[in-house]
Coordinates of C-alpha atoms in Angstrom, one line a residue:
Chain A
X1402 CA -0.4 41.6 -17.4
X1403 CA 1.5 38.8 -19.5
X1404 CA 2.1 35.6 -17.9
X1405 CA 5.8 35.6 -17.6
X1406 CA 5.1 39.1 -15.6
X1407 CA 3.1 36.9 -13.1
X1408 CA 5.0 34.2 -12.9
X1409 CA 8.2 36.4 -12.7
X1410 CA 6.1 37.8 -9.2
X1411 CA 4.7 34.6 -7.7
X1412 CA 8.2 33.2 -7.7
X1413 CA 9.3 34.0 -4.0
X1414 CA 5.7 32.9 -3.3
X1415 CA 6.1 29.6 -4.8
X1416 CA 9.4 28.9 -3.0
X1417 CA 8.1 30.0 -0.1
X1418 CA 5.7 27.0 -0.5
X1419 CA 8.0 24.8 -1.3
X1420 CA 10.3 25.3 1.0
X1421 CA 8.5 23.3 3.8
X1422 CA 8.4 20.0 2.1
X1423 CA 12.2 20.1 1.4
X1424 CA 13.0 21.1 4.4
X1425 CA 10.9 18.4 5.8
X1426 CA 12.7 15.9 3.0
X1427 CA 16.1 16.6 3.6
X1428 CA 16.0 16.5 7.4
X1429 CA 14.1 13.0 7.4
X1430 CA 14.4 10.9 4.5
X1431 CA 17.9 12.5 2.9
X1432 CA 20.2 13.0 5.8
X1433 CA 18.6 9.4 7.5
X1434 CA 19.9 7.6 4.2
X1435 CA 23.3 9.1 4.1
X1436 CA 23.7 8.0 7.4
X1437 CA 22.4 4.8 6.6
X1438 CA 24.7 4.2 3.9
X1439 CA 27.3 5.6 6.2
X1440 CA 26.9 3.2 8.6
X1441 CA 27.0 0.2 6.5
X1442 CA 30.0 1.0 5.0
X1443 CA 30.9 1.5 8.8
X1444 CA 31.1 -1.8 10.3
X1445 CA 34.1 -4.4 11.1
X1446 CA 33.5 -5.3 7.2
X1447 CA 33.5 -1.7 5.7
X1448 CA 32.3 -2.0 2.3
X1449 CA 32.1 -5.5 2.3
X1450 CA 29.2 -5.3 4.3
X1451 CA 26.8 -4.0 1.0
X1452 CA 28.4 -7.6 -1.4
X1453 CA 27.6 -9.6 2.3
X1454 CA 24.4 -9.8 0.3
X1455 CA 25.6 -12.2 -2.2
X1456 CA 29.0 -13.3 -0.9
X1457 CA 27.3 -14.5 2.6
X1458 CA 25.4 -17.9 1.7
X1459 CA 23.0 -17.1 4.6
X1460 CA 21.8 -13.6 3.1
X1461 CA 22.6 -14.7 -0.3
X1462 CA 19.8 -17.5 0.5
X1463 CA 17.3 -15.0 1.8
X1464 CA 17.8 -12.8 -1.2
X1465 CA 16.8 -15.7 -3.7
X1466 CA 14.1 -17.0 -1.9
X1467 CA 12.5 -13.3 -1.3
X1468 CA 13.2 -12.7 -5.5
X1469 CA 11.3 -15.9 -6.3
X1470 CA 8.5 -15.5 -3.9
X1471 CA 7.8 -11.6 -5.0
X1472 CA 8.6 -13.1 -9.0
X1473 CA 6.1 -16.0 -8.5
X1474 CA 3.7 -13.4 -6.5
X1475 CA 4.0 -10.5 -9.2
X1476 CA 3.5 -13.5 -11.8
X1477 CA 0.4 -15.3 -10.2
X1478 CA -1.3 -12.0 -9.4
X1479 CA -1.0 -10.7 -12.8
X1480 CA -2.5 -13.6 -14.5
X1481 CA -5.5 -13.8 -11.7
X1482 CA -6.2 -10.1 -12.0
X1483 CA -6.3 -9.8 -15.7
X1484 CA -8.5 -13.1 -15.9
X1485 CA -10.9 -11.3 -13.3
X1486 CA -10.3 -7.6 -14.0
X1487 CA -10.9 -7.7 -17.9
X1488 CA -13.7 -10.2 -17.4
X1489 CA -15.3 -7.4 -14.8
X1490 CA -14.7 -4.7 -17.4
X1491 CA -16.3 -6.4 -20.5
X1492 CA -19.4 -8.0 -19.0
X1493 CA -22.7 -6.5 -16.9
X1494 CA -24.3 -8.4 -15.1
X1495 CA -25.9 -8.5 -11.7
X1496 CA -23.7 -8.4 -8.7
X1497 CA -21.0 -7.2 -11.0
X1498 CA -20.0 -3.9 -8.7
X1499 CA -20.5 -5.8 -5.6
X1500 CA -17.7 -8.1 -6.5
X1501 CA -15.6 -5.0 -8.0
X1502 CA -15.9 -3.5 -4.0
X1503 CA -15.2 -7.2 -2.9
X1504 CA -11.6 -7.6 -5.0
X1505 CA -10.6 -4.0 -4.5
X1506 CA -11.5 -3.2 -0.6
X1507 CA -8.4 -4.9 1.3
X1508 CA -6.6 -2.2 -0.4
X1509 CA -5.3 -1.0 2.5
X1510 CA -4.9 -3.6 5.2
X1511 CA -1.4 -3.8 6.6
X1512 CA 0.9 -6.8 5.9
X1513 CA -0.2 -8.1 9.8
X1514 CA -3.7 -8.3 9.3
X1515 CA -2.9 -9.9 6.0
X1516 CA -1.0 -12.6 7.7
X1517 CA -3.8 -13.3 10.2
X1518 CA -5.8 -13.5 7.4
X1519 CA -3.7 -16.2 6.1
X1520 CA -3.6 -17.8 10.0
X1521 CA -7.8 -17.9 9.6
X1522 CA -7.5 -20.1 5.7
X1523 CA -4.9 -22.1 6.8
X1524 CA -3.8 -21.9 10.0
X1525 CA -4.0 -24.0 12.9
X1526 CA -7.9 -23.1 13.6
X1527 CA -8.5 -22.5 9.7
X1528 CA -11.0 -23.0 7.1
X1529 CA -8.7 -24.8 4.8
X1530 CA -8.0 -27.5 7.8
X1531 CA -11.5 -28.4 8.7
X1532 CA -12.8 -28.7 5.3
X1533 CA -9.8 -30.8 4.4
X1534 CA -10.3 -33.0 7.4
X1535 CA -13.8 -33.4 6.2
X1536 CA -13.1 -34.7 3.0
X1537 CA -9.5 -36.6 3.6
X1538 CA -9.5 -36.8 6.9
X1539 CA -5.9 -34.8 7.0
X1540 CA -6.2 -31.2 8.3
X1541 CA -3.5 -29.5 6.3
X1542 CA -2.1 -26.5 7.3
X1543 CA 0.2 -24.4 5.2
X1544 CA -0.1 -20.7 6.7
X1545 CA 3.6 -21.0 8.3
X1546 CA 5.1 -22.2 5.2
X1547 CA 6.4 -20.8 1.7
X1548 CA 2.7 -21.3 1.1
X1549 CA 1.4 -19.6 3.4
X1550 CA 3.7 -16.2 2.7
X1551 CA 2.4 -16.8 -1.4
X1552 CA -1.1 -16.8 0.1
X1553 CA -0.9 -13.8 2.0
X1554 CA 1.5 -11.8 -0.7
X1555 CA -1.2 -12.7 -3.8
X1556 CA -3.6 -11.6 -0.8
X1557 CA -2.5 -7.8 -0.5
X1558 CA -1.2 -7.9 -4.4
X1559 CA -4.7 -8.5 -6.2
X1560 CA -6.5 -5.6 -4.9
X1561 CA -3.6 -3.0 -6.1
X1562 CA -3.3 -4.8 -9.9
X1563 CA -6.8 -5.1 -11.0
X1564 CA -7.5 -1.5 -10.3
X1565 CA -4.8 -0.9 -12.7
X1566 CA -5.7 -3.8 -15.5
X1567 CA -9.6 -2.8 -15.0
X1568 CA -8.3 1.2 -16.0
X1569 CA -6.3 0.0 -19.1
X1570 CA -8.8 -2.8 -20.0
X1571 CA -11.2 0.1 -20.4
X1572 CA -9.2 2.0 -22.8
X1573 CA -8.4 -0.7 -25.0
X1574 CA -9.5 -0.5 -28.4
X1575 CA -12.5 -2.5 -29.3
X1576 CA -12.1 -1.8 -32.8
X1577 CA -9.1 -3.8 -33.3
X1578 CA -10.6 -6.8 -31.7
X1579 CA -13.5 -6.9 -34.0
X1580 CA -11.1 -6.4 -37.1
X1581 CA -9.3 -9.4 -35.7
X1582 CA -12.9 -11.3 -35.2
X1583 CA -13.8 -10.3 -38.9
X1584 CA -10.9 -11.4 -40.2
X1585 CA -11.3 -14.8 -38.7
X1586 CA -9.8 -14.9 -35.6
X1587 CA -10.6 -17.2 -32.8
X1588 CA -11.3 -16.5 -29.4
X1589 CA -8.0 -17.4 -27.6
X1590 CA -6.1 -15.6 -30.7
X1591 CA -8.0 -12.3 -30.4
X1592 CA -6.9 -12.7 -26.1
X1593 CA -3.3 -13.5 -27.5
X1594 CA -2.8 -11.1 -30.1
X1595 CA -5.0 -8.0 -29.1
X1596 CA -5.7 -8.3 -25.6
X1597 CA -2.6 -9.3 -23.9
X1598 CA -0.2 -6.9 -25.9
X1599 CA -2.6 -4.0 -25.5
X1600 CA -2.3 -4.4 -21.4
X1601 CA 1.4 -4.8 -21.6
X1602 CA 2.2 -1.2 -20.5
X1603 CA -0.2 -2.0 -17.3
X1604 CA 1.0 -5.5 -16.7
X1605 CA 4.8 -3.6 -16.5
X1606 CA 3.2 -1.4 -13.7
X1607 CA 1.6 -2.9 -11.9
X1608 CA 3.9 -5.7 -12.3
X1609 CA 6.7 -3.7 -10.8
X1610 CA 4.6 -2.2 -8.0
X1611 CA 3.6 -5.9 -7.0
X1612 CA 7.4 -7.1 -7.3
X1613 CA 8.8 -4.0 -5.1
X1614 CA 6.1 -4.3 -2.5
X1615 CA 6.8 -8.1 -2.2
X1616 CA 10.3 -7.8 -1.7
X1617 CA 9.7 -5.0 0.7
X1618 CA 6.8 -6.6 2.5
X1619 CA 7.5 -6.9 6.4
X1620 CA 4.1 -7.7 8.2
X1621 CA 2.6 -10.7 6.6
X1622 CA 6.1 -12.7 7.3
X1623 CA 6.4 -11.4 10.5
X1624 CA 2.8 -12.1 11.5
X1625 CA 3.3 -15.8 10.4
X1626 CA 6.6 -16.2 11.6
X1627 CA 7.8 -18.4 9.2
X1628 CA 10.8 -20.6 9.0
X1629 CA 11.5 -19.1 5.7
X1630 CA 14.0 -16.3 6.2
X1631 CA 12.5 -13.2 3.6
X1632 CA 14.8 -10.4 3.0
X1633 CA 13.2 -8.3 5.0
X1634 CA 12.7 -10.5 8.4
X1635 CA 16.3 -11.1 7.6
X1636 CA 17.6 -7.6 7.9
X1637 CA 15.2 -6.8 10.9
X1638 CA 16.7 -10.5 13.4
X1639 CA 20.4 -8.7 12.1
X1640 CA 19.0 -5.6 13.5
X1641 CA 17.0 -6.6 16.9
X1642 CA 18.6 -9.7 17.9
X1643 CA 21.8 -10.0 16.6
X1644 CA 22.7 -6.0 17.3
X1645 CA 24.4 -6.4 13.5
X1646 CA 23.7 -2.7 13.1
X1647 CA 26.2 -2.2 10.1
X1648 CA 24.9 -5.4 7.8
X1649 CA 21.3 -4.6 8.6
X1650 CA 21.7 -1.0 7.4
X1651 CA 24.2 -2.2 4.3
X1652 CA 21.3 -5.1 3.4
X1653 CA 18.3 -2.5 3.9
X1654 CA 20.1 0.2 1.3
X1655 CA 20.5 -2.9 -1.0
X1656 CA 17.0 -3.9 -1.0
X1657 CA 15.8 -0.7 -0.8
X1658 CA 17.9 0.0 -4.7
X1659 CA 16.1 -3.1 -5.6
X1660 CA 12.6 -1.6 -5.4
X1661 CA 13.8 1.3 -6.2
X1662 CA 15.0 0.1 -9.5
X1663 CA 12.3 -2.4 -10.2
X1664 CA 10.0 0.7 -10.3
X1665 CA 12.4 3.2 -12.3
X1666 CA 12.8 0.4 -14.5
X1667 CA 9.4 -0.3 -15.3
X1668 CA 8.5 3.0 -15.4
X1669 CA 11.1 3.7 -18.3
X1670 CA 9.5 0.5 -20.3
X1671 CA 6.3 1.3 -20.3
X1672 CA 7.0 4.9 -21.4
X1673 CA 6.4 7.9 -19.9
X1674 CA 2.4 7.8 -20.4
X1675 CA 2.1 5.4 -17.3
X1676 CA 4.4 7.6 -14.7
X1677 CA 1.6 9.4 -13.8
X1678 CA -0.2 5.7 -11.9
X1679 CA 3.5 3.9 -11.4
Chain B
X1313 CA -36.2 -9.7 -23.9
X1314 CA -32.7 -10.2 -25.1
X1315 CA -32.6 -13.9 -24.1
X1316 CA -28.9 -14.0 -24.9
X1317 CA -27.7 -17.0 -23.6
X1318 CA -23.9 -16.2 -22.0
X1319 CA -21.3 -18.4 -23.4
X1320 CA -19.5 -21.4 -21.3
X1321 CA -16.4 -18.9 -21.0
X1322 CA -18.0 -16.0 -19.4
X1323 CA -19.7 -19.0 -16.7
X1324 CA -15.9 -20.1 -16.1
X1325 CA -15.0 -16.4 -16.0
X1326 CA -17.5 -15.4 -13.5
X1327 CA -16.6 -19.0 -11.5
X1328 CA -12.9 -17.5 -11.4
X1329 CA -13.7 -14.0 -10.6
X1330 CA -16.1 -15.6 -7.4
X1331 CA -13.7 -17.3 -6.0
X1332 CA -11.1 -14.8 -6.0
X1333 CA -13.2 -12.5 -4.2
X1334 CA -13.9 -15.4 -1.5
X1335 CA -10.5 -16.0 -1.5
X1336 CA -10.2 -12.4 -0.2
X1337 CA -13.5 -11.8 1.9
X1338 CA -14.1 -15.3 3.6
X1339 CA -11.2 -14.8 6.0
X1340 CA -12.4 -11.1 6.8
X1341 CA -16.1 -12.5 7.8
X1342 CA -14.1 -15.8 9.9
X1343 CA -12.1 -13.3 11.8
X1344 CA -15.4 -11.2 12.5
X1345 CA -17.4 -14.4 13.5
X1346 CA -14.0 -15.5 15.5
X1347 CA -14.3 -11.8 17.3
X1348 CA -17.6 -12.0 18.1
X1349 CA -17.8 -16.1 19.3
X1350 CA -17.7 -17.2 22.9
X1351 CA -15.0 -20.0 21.3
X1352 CA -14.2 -20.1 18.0
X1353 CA -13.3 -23.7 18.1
X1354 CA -16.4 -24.6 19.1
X1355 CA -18.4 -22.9 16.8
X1356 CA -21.1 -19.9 16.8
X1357 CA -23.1 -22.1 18.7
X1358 CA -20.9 -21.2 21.7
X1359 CA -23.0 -18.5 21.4
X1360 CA -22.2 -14.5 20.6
X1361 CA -20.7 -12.3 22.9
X1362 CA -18.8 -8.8 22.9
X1363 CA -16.7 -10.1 25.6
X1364 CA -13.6 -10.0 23.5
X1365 CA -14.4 -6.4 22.4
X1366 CA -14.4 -5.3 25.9
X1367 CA -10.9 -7.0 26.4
X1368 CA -9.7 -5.2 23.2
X1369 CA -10.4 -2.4 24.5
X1370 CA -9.9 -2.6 28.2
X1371 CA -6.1 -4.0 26.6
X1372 CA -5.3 -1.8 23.6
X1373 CA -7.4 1.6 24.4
X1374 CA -4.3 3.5 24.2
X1375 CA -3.3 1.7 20.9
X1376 CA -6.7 2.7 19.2
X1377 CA -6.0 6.4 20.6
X1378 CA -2.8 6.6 19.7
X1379 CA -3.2 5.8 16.0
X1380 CA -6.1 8.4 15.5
X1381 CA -4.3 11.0 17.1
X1382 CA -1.0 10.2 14.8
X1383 CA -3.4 10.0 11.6
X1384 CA -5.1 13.6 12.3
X1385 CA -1.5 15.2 12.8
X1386 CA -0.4 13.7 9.8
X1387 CA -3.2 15.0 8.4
X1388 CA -2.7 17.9 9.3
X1389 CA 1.2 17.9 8.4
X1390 CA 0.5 16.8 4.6
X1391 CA -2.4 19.5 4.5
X1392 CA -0.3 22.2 5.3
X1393 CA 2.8 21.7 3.6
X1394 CA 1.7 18.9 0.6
X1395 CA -1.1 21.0 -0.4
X1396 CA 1.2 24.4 -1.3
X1397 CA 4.3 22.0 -3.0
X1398 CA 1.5 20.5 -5.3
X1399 CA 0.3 23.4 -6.5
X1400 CA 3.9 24.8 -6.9
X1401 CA 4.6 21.2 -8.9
X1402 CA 1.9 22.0 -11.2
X1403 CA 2.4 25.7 -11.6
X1404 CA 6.6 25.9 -12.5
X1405 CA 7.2 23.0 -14.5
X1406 CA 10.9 22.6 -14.6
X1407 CA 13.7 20.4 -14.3
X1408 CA 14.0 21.0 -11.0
X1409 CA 10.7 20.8 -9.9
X1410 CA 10.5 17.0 -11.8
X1411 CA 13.0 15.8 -9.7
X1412 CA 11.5 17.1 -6.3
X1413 CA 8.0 15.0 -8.0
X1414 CA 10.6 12.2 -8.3
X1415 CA 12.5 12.4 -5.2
X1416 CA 9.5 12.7 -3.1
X1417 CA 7.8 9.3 -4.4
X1418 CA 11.1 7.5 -3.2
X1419 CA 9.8 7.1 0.7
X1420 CA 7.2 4.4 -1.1
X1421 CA 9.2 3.2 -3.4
X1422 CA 11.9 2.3 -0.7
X1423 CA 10.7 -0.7 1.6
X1424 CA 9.4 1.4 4.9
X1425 CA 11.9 -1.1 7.3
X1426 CA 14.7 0.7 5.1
X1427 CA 13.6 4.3 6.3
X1428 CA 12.5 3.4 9.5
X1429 CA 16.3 1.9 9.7
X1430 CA 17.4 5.1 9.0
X1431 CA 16.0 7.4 11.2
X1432 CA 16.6 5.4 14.1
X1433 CA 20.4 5.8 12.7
X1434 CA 20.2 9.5 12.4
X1435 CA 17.8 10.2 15.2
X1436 CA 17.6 7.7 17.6
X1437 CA 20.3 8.8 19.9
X1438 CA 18.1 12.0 20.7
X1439 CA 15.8 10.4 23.2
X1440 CA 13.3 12.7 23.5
X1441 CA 12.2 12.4 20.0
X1442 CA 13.2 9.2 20.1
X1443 CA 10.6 8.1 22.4
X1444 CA 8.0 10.6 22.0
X1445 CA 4.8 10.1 19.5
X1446 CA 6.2 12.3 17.5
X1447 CA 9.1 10.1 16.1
X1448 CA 6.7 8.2 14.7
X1449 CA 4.3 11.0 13.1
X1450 CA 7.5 11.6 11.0
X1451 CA 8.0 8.5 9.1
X1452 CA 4.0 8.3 8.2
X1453 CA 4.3 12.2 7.4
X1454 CA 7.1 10.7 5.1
X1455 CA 5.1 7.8 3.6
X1456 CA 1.7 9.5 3.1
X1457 CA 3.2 12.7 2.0
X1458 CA 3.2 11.7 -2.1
X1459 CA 0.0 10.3 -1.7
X1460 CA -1.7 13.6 -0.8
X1461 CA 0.6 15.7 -3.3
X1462 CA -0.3 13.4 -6.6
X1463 CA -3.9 13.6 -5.4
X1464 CA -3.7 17.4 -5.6
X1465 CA -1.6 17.4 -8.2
X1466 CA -3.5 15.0 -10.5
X1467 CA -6.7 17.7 -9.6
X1468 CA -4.4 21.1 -10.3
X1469 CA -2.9 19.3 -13.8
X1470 CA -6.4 18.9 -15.1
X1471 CA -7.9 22.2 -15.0
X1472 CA -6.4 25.0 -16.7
X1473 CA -4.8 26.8 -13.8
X1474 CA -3.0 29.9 -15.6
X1475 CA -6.1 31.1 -17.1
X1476 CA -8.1 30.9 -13.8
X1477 CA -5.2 32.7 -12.3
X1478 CA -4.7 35.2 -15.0
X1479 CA -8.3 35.9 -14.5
X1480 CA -8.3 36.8 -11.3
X1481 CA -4.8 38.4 -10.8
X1482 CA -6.4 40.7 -13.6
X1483 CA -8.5 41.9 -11.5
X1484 CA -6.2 43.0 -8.9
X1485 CA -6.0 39.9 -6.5
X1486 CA -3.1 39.1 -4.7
X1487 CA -1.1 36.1 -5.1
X1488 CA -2.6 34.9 -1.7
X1489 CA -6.3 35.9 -2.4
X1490 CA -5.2 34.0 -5.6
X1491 CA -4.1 30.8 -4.0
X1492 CA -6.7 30.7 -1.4
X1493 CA -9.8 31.5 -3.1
X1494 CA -8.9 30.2 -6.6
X1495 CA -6.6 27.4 -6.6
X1496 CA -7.6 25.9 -3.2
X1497 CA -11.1 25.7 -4.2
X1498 CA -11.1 24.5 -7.4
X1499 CA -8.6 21.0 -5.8
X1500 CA -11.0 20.6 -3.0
X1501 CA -11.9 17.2 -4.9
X1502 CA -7.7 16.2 -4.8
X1503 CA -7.5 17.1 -1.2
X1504 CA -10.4 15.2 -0.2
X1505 CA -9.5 12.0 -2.2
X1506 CA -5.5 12.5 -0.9
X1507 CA -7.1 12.7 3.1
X1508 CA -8.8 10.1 3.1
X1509 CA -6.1 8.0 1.7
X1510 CA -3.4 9.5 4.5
X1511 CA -5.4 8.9 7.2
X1512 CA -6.0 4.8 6.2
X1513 CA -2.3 4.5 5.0
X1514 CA -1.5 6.2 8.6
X1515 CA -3.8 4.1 10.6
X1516 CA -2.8 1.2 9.4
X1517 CA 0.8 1.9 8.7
X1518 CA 2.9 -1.1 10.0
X1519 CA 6.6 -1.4 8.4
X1520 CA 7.9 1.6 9.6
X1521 CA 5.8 1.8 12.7
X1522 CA 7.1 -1.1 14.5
X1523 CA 10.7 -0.2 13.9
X1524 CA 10.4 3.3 15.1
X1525 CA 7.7 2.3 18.0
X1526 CA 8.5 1.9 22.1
X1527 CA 6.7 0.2 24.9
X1528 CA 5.0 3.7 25.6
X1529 CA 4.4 4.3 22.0
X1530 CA 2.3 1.9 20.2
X1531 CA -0.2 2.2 17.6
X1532 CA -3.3 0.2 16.6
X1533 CA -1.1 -2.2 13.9
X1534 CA 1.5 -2.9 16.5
X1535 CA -0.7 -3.7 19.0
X1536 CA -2.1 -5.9 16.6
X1537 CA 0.7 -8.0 15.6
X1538 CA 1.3 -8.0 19.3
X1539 CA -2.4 -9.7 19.7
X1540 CA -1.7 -12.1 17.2
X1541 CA 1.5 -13.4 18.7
X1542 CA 0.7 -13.4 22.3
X1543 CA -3.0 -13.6 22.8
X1544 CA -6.0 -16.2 21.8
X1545 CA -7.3 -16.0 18.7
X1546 CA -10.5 -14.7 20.2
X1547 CA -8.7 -11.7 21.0
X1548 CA -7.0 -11.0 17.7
X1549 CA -9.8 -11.7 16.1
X1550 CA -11.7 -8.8 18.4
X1551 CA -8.9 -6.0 17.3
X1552 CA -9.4 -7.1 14.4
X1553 CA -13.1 -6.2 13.8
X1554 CA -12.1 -3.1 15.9
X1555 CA -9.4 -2.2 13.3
X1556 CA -11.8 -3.1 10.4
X1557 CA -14.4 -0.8 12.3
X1558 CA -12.7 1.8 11.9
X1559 CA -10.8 1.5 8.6
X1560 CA -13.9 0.0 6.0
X1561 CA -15.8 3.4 6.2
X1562 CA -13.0 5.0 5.2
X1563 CA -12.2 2.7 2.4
X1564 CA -15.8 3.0 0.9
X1565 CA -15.2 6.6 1.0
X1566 CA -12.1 6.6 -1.4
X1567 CA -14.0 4.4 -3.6
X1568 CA -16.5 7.2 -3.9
X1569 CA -14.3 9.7 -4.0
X1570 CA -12.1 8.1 -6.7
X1571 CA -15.3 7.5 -8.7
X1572 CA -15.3 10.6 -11.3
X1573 CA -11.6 10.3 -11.7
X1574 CA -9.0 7.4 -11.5
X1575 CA -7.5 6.7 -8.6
X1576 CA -4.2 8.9 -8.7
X1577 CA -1.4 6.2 -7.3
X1578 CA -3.2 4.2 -5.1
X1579 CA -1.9 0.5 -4.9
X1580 CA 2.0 1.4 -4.1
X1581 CA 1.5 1.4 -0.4
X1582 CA 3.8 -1.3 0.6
X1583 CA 2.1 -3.9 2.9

């Protein structure tokens, strides 16, 4: 009756289980990406195709303008999340889990809906035009712009991080801020000193989910249609209108690394006690 | 009686945190006004109407159809086989079962045009599948799979499963009577919290989805992003409040669900 004795049993069980999922795994996701990678290599370029992504000034472009928008994104929705999120943790009040549902409940809404979202603040009909007119006389519209994608990309990022700085915000020691009080600190220090370095495992996490799913983000750009050329608007005009089949598939794997290691990389930073939510 | 006066900085605090929820709710009620107006331009004093609904739906029927039958068969797919291969993660801890846990996150961590790319390249030559429903039902079985195994898994890794199993195998259950009357049970909280996030990832699964859809295949976010660029904002509005229709409930209930516990992943969905 010993455990190894049962676990010695189970086994063809628990492969039997398994079995399914890999099966499932390797004959859509595995065998799809070494064909993808096959393919890029495949083209009139051959290899070539996968450094197109910094030797071409066109994708080279597109590459640095998607990095700083998710970089300025992951950057601005850390600092509005953590501002909001440990501020929702620390105080009660009235209205307080009515706003918590309010931040968190876009969650979920695809990148398109996001962008129309964006279209109804700033777009040609929006809320940000008529009140500008109101007071300046100038309806400003931005939702087409670089602004427009930052908008809509802090729009679908602040829901994801302050779940994750509200968690860690809770399990920050109070102890060590009231030491730091006592011993004469001031506000902004105790924020500086305590606060800020005890969220840094969650600010890595988050952080690097809110970078990947910039860079990967599809919907909101394509929903605005903006002049500015993200990466992935980029690889889908080389797929559908240019019929650029190799370079789109060599530029997808790339980006597709980049998230990939944005994540891993966090993931190893922050140590392994944060794998479990990254 | 405590007639604590808050401080200037939680005032500025709660100023902030206002504003960013308006920031994210204020367009959601404009586009349910905008669905629901005779003219948006002109106001609600154009008066209300459902018009717009009725065109959503006399247009995009087979959209809203479409998605719900895609998200029960995912469902259904992740139930079946994500459900087992959780409790297998979390009952032979090994090497090689670590890197199946890794390997199996990679479909989110991997921007969903990327995958979507890629079974067109390995598939899409096979026309059947190609255009069938079912070419699609893969690449959100792929993308809502981890979601449904760290919910389980996250459940199973928190209760002591070998002594529970030990238990019962002692007294002469099989290792099926086992897994469905012991372990199933007991990560009926997992798999409740995991469904109701596949079926609102599936629903309103775009990336992949417009890659991989056809003319005869198209779900509720494709049809939206097709309302958006081609009809008046009245209309897109309309599916809008449709889509929200359908997807807030079940928002509200992974808030619930996620209540006791935290919520296992959520936030890596890629937009």
């Amino acid at each position: 009756m010993a455990t190894p004795g049962l676990a010695r049993r189970d086994r063809p069980w628990l492969i039997a289980l398994m079995l399914p999922v890999l099966v499932i795994f390797a004959a859509f996701f595995i065998l799809p990406m070494v064909r993808l990678a096959g393919v890029g290599a495949g083209g009139p370029r051959g290899l070539a195709a996968y450094a197109a992504i910094v030797t071409e000034p066109r994708y080279f472009r597109s590459l640095l303008s998607t990095l700083a928008l998710s970089a300025g994104v992951t950057v601005l929705t850390l600092a509005i999340a953590t501002i909001a999120g440990v501020f929702l943790q620390r105080n009660t009040f009235r209205g307080r889990s009515a706003l918590i549902a309010m931040l968190t409940f876009p969650l979920a809404f695809p990148g398109v809906v996001v962008g129309f979202m964006v279209i109804m603040l700033a777009g040609r009909q929006g809320l940000i035009g008529d009140i500008s007119r109101l007071l300046t006389g100038q309806k400003l519209v931005f939702a087409y712009s670089m602004a427009g994608l930052l908008t809509g990309y802090l729009y679908f990022s602040i829901p994801r991080v302050i779940l994750t700085i509200m968690a860690a915000a809770e399990k920050l020691d109070r102890n060590l801020e009231e030491a730091a009080r006592s011993m004469g600190a001031s506000a902004w220090q105790v924020v500086r000193d305590v606060i800020l370095p005890g969220l840094r495992p969650a600010f890595l996490s988050a952080g690097a989910i809110c970078f990947a799913t910039s860079m990967g983000a599809f919907g909101t750009a394509f929903t605005l249609a903006t002049e500015i050329e993200v990466l992935p608007m980029t690889i889908y005009t080389e797929f559908t209108l240019r019929a650029n089949i190799a370079l789109a598939a060599a530029l997808s794997l790339v980006l597709g690394v980049i998230t990939w290691l944005a994540l891993a990389l966090a993931r190893t930073a922050a140590g392994s006690s944060v794998a479990a939510s990254a | 009686m405590r007639a604590r006066r808050r401080s200037r900085a939680f005032h500025a605090q709660l100023v902030f945190t206002v504003l960013v929820a308006a920031f994210l709710v204020v367009p959601v009620l404009m586009s349910i006004t905008a669905g629901l107006t005779v003219n948006f331009f002109q106001g609600v004093k154009s008066g209300l109407t459902l018009r717009w609904i009725g065109e959503v739906w006399r247009l995009y029927r087979d959209t809203i159809t479409l998605s719900l039958m895609i998200a029960v068969a995912c469902l259904a797919v992740d139930l079946v086989v994500g459900v087992p291969a959780a409790y297998v993660l979390a009952k032979a801890r090994s090497r090689w079962t670590r890197l199946v846990e890794e390997a199996l996150v990679l479909p989110i961590a991997v921007p969903g045009l990327a995958t979507a790319l890629a079974l067109i390249l390995a598939y899409g030559t096979w026309r059947e599948f190609r255009t069938s429903w079912l070419f699609i039902l893969v690449g959100h079985v792929l993308f809502t799979l981890p979601f449904m195994v760290r919910a389980v898994l996250a459940v199973l890794s928190s209760i002591d499963l070998r002594t529970l199993e030990e238990g019962a195998a002692s007294l002469g259950a099989s290792f099926w009577q086992r897994f469905t009357g012991v372990v199933l049970p007991n990560c009926r909280g997992g798999i409740l919290a995991g469904a109701l996030m596949v079926v609102t990832l599936s629903v309103g699964e775009f990336n992949m989805t417009w890659m991989l859809h056809t003319p005869l295949t198209k779900t509720l976010p494709v049809g939206l992003a097709d309302s958006y660029a081609s009809m008046r904002l009245e209309i897109g509005s309309a599916y809008t409040v449709v889509f929200f229709f359908m997807i807030i409930p079940l928002l509200i209930g992974i808030q619930l669900a996620a209540r006791p516990r935290r919520m296992a992943g959520v936030g890596e969905e890629s937009a």
